[in-house]
CSV table of C-alpha atoms in Angstrom, one decimal:
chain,number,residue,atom,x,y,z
A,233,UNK,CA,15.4,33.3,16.5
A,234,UNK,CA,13.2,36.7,15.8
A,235,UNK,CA,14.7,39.1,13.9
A,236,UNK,CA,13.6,41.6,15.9
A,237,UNK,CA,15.6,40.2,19.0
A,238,UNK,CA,18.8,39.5,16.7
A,239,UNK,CA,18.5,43.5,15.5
A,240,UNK,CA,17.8,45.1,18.9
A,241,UNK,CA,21.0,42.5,21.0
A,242,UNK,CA,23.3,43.7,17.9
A,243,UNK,CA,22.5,47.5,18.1
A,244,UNK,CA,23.0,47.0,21.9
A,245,UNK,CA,26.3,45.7,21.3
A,246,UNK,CA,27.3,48.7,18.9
A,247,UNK,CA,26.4,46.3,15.2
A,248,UNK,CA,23.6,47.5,12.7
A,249,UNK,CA,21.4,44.5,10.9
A,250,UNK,CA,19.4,45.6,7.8
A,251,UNK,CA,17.3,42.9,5.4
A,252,UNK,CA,16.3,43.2,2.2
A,253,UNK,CA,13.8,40.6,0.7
A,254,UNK,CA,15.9,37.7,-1.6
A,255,UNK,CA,13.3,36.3,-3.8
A,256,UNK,CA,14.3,33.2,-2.9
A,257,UNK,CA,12.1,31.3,-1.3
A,258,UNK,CA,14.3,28.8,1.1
A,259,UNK,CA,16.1,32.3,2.3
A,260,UNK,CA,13.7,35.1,2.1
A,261,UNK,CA,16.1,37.6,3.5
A,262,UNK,CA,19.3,39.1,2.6
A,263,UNK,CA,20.7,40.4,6.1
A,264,UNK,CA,23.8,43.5,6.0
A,265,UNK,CA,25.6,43.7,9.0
A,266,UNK,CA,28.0,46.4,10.0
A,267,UNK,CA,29.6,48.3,13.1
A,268,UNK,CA,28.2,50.8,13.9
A,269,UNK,CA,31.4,53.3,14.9
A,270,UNK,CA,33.4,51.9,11.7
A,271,UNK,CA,30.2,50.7,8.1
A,272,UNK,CA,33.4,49.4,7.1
A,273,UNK,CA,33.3,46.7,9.0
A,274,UNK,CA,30.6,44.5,8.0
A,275,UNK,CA,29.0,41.6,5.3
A,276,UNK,CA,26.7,40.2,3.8
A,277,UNK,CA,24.3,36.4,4.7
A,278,UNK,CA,21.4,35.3,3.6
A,279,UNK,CA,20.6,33.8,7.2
A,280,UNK,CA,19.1,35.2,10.5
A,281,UNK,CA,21.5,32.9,12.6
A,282,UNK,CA,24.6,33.6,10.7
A,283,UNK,CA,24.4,36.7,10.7
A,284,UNK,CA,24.2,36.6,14.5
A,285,UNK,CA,27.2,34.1,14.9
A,286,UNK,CA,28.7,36.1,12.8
A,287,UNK,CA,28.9,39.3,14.9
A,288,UNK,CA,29.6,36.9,17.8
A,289,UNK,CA,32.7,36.2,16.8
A,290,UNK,CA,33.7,39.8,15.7
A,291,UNK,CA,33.0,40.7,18.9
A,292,UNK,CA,35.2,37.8,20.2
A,293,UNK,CA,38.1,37.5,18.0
A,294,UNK,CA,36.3,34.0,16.4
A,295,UNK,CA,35.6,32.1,19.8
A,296,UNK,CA,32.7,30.6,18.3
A,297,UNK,CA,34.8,29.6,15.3
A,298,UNK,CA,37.7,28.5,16.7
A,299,UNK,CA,34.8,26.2,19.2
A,300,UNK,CA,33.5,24.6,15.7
A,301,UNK,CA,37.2,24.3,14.4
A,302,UNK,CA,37.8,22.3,17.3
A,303,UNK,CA,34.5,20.2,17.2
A,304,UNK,CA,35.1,19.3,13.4
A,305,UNK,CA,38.6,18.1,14.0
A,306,UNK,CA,37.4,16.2,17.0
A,307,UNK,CA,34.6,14.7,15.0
A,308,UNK,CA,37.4,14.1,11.8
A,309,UNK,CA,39.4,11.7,14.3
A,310,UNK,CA,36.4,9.8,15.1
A,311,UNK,CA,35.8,8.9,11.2
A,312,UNK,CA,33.6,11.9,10.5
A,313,UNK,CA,34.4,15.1,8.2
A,314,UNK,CA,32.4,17.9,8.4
A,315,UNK,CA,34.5,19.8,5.9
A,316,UNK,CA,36.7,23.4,6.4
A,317,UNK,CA,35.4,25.9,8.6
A,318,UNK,CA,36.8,29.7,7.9
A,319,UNK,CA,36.2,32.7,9.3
C-alpha cells in the first residue's frame, strides 16, 4: 500500500489521514485519521494498513471486523486461537 493512494481513497470517501514521523524504526509513521464533516471522529495507528481497515469499517458499521471475528472463531474450532478481535 502507498500512502499516497490510502490518503487520496480516504479524502474521497470524506476521512482525512495525517502522519507524523515515530522514531521508531519498525513503524516509522504515526497516522491520525478523522472525518472530515465531524474531527471528532477519529484515532490514532502506527500502521498504513490499519489505518485504512480502520476507516473501512467506519464506513461500514465493522464488516471487516465482524469478517475477522468470524474467521478467528472458525479457526478457534479447528484447534487454532488467534486471540480477541475488538473494534
Amino acid at each position: 500500500m502507498k500512502w499516497t493512494l490510502i490518503r487520496s481513497w480516504a479524502k474521497e470517501q470524506g476521512y482525512k489521514i495525517t502522519r507524523e514521523k515515530s522514531g521508531d524504526d519498525d513503524n516509522p509513521y504515526i497516522y491520525t485519521w478523522s472525518l472530515i464533516d465531524d474531527p471528532e471522529v477519529g484515532g490514532v495507528t502506527n500502521s498504513l494498513s490499519k489505518v485504512a481497515t480502520v476507516i473501512y469499517n467506519h464506513m461500514t458499521n465493522n464488516t471487516h471486523l465482524a469478517y475477522q471475528q468470524e474467521y478467528a472463531e472458525q479457526k478457534k474450532h479447528q484447534g487454532i486461537d488467534y486471540g480477541t478481535l475488538q473494534p
